[in-house]
Coordinates of C-alpha atoms in Angstrom, one line a residue:
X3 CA 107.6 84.9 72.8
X4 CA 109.3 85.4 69.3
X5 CA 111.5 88.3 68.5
X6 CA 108.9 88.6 65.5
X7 CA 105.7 88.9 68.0
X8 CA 107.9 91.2 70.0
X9 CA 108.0 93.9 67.0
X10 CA 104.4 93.0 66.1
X11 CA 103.1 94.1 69.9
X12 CA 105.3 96.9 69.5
X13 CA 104.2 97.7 66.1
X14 CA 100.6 97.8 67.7
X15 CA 101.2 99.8 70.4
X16 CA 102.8 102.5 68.4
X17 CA 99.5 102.6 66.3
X18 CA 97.9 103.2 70.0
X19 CA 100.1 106.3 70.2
X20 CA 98.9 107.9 67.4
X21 CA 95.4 107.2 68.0
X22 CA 95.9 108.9 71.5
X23 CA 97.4 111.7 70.3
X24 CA 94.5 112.3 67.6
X25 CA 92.3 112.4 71.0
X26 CA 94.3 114.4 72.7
X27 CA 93.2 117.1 70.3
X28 CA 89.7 116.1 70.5
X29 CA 87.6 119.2 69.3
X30 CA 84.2 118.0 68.2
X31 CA 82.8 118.0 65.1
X32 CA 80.9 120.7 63.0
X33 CA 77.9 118.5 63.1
X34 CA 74.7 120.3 64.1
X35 CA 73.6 119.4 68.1
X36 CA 70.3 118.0 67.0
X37 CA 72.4 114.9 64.7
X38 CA 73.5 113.5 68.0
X39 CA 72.2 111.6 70.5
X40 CA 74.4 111.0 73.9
X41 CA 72.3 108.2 75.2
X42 CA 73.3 106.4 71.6
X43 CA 76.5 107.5 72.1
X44 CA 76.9 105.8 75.1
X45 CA 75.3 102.9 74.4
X46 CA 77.4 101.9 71.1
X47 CA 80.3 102.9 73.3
X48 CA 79.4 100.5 75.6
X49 CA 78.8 97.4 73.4
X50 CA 82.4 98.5 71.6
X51 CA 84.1 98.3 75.1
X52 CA 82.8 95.1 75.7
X53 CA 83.6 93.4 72.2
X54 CA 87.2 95.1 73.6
X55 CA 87.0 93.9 76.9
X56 CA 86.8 90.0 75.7
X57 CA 89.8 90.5 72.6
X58 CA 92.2 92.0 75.6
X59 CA 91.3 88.7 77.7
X60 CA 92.5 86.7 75.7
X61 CA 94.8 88.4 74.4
X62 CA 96.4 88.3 77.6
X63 CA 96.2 84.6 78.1
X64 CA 97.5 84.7 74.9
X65 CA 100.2 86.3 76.2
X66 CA 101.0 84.2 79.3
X67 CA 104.2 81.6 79.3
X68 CA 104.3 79.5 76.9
X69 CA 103.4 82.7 74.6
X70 CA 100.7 81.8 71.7
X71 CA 102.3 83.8 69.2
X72 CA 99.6 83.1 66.4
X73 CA 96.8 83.8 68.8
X74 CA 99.0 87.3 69.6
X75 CA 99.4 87.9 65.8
X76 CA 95.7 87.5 65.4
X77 CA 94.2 89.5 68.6
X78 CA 96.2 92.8 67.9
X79 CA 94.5 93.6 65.1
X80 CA 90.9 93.3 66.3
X81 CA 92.1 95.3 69.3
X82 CA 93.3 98.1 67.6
X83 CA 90.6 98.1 65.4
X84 CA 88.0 97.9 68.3
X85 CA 90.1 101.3 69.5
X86 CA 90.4 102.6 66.0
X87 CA 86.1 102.8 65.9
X88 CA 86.2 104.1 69.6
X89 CA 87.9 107.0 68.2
X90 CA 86.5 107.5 65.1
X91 CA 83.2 107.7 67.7
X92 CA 84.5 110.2 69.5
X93 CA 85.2 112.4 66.3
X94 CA 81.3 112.2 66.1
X95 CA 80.6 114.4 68.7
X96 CA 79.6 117.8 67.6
X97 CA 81.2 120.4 69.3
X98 CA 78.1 121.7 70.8
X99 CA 77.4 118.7 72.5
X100 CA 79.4 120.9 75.6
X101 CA 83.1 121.7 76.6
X102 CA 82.8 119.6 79.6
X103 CA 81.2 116.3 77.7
X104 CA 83.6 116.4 75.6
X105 CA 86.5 116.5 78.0
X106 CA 84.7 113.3 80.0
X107 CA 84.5 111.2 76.5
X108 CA 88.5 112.1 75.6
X109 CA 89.8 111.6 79.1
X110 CA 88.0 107.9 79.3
X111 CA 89.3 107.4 76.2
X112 CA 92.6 108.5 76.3
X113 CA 92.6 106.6 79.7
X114 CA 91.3 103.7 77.8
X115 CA 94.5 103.9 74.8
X116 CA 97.1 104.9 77.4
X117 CA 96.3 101.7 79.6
X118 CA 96.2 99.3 76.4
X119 CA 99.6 100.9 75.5
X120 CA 100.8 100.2 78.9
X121 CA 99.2 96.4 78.9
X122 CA 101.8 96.0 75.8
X123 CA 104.5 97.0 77.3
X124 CA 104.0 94.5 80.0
X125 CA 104.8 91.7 77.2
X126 CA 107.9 93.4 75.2
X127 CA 111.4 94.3 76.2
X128 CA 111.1 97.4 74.1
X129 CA 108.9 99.5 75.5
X130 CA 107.2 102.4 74.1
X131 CA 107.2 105.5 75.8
X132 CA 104.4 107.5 76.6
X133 CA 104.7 111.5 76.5
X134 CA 104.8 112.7 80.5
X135 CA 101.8 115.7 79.2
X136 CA 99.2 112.7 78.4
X137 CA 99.5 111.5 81.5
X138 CA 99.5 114.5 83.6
X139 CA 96.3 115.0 81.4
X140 CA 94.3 112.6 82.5
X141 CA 96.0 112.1 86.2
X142 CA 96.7 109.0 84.9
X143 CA 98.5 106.7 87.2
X144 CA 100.4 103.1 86.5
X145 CA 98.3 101.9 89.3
X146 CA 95.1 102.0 88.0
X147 CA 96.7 100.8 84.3
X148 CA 94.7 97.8 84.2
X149 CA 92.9 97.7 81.0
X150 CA 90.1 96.5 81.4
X151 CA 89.0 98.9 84.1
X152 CA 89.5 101.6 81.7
X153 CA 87.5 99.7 79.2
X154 CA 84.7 99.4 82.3
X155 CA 84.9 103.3 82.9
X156 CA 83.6 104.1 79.1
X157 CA 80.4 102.8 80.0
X158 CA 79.9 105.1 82.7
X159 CA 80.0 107.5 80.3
X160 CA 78.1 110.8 80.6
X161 CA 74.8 110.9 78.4
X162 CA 75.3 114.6 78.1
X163 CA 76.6 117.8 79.3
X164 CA 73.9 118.5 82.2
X165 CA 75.7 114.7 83.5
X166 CA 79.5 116.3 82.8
X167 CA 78.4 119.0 84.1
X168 CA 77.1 117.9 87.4
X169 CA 80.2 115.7 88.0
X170 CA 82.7 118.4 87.4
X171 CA 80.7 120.3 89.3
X172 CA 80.5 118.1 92.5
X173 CA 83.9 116.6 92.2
X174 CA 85.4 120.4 92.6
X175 CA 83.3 123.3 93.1
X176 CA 80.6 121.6 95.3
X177 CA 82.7 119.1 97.4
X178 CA 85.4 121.3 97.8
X179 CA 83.7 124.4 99.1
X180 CA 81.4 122.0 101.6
X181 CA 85.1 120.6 102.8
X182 CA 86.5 124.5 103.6
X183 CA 82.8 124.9 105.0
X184 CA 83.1 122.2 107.4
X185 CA 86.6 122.5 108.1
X186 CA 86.0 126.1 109.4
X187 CA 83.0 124.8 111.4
X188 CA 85.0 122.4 113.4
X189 CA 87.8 124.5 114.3
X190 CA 84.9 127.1 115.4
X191 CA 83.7 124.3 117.6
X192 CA 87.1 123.4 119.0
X193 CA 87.7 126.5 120.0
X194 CA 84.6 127.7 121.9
X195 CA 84.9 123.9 123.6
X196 CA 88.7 124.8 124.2
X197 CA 86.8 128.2 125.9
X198 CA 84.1 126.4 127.7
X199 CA 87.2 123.8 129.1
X200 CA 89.1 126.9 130.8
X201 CA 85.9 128.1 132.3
X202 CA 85.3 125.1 133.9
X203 CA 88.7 124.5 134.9
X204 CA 88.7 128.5 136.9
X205 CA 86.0 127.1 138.7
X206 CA 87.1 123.8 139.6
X207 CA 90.5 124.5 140.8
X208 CA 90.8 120.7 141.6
X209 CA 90.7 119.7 138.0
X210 CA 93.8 121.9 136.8
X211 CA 96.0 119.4 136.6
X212 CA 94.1 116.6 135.8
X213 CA 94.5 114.5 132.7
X214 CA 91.1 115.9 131.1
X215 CA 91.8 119.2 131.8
X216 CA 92.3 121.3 128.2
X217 CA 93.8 124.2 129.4
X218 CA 97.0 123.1 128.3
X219 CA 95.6 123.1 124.0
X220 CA 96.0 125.9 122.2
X221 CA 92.7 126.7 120.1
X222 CA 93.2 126.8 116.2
X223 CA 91.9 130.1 115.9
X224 CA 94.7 132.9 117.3
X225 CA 93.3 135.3 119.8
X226 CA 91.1 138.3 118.7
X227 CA 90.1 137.1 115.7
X228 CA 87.0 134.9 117.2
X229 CA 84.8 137.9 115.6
X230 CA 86.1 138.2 112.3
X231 CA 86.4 134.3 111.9
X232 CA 82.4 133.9 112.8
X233 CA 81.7 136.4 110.1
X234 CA 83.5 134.6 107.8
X235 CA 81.9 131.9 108.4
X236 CA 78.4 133.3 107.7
X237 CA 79.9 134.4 104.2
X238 CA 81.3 130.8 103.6
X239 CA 78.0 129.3 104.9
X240 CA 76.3 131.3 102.5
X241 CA 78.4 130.4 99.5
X242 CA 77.8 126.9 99.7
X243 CA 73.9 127.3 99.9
X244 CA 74.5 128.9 96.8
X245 CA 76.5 126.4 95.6
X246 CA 74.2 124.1 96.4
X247 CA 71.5 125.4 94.9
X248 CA 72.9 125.9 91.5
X249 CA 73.8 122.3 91.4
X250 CA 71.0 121.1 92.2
X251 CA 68.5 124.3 90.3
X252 CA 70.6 125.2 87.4
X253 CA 72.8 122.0 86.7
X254 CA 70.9 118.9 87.7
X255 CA 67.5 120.6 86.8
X256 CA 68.4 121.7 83.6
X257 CA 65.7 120.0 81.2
X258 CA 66.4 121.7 77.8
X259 CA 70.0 121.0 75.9
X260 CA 69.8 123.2 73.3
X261 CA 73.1 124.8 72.4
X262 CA 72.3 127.8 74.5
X263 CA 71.9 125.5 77.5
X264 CA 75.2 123.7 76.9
X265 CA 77.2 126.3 77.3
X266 CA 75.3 128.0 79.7
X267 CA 76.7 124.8 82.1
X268 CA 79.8 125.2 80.9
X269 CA 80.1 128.6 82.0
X270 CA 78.4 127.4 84.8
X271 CA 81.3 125.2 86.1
X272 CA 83.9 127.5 84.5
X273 CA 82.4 130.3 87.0
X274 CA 82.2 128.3 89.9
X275 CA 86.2 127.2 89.9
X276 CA 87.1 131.3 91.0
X277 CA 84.6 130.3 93.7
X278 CA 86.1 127.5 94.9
X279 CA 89.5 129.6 94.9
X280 CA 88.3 132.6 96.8
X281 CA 87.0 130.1 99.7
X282 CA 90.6 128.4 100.1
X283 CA 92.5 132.1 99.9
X284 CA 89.5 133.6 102.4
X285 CA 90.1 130.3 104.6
X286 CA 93.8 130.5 104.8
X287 CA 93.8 134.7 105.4
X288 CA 92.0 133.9 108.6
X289 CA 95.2 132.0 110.6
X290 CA 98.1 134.2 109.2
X291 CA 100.5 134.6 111.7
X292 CA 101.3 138.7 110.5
X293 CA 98.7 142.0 111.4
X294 CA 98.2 141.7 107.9
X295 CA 95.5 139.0 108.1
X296 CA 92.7 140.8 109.4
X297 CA 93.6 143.2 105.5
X298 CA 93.9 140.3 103.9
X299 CA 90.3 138.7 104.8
X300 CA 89.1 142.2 104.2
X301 CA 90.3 141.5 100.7
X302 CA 89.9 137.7 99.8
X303 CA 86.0 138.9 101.5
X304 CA 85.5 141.0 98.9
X305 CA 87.2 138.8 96.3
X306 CA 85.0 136.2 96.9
X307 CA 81.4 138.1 97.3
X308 CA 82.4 139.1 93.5
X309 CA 82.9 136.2 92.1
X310 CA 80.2 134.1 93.8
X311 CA 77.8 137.1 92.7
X312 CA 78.7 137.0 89.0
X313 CA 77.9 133.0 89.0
X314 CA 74.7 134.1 90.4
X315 CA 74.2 136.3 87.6
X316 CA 74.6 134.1 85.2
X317 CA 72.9 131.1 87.5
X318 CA 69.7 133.0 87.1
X319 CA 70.0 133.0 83.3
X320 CA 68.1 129.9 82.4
X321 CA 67.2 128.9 85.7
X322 CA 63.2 128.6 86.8
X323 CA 61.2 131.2 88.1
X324 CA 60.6 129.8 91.1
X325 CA 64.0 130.1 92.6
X326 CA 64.6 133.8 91.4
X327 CA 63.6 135.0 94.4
X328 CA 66.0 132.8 96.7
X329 CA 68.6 133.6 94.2
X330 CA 67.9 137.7 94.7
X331 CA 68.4 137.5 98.5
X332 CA 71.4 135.8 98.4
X333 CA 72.9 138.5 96.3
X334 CA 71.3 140.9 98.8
X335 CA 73.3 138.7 101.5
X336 CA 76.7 139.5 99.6
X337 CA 76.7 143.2 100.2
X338 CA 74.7 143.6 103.1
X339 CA 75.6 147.5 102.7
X340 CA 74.3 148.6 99.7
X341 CA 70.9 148.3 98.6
X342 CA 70.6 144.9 96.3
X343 CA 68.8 145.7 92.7
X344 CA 66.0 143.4 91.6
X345 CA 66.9 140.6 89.1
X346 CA 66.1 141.5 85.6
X347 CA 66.5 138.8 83.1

């Protein structure tokens, strides 16, 4: 490849790095909600990836010994314009289109410009450095720097902020809490088969040395604490029914998108992430090795029953009548001591 094509790529690529640092302070637009449409959105996002898609293939043929430097010189530009729209797209979306739409459509994209940047730099000796911050931003790693993946993830776009919504939503708050759920099941389960083992094995004297016996595994849970852990469990078992529900009643459900709505999710997911929190604190209280841990559950118990009870509250803000009443016993559920209040909208 000529010294000349070398500075050209680089040229290009530098272009790139401005465009993703435009996105990188992606805020939306002041356009009313009811101007756009995400479904259009997506689809003209689509059709532009694809017109991108085909320019980067053979651009990178292009690109392959013996180097077609004319066919290089011509490519970049329809590449960088292809990206150049992509963005100027992106500056389309109002901001009430939702927090967490907006943060899919600038993560794919930024994912999309970082990766493009990185397939130049697979062709030049000079190669431009990306800042550390962008990456971390989009957990973007060199392995999955192909660039015509990225340009495959921007048609999986979200159509709107109920879909953001429900992906952040089950990628964190809802996966996450069902993983602590389970994982405090199973170690429940060890342990009363762990107790059921040495039962057996007192009454079988012949099987105390035997290779099945179990007596010689210590259970997960530390002695005395079988009680307390069990009632934890009810209050984690209870959290992700709620959890559940509001994923599948409030977020997925959700059939108006007004701007009231949007941010309604947002806050939605927002809420649920001091959720997720409290279950890891309350789960890890539970096996400290100090007499501070039956305190300590005392307190991440009561963290969590406040937190989870002020996403309710706002759960039950838009959400349909119908599941108000499930919605008021869980609350009731939460403080078992006092005397719950009806719901009133």
């Amino acid at each position: 490849m000529k010294k000349e094509t070398q500075k050209y790529l680089r040229s290009a690529a530098l272009s790139i790095v401005v465009l993703l640092d435009h996105v990188r302070k992606l805020e939306g637009s002041d356009e009313p909600l009811a101007s756009f449409s995400g479904p259009k959105f997506r689809d003209s996002v689509k059709e532009l990836a694809t017109a991108i898609d085909k320019e980067a293939t053979r651009f990178i043929i292009a690109c392959k010994p013996p180097a077609l430097d004319a066919e290089i010189r011509a490519l970049c530009p329809k590449i960088n314009a292809g990206l150049f729209h992509l963005v100027k797209k992106a500056d389309s979306i109002p901001k009430t289109a939702g927090k967490l739409y907006l943060e899919a459509i600038q993560k794919a994209i930024c994912r999309s410009l970082i990766s493009a940047v990185g397939l130049i730099n697979s062709f030049i000796e000079e190669k431009i450095e990306i800042d550390k911050a962008a990456l971390y931003e989009v957990s973007y790693t060199s392995a999955s720097g192909i660039f015509w993946e990225h340009c495959k993830t921007l048609v999986q776009l979200p159509a709107d902020n109920r879909a953001a919504a429900m992906l952040a939503w089950q990628s964190s708050v809802g996966s996450l809490v069902k993983d602590a759920v389970e994982e405090l099941d199973e170690t429940v389960k060890e342990y009363k088969d762990s107790e059921t083992s040495k039962d057996c094995g007192n009454q079988n004297a012949d099987d105390e040395f035997s290779d099945d016996s179990m007596d010689d595994l210590d259970p997960d849970i530390p002695p005395g604490r079988l009680e307390q852990v069990l009632k934890v469990q009810r209050l984690l078992t209870s959290t992700k029914h709620a959890c559940d529900k509001i994923g599948l009643r409030c977020i997925r459900d959700c059939k108006v998108l007004d701007e009231e709505h949007v941010m309604w999710l947002d806050r939605l997911v927002d809420l649920g992430k001091p959720v997720q929190d409290a279950v890891d604190e309350l789960s890890a209280a539970l096996f400290i090795d100090d007499d501070s841990w039956l305190q300590q559950v005392e307190i991440e118990s009561s963290k969590l029953r406040k937190v989870l009870s002020e996403l309710i509250t706002l759960a039950i803000t838009f959400v349909d009548d119908s599941h108000l009443k499930w919605f008021e016993t869980c609350r009731k559920q939460l403080d078992a001591a006092h005397e719950s209040t009806s719901i009133v909208r």
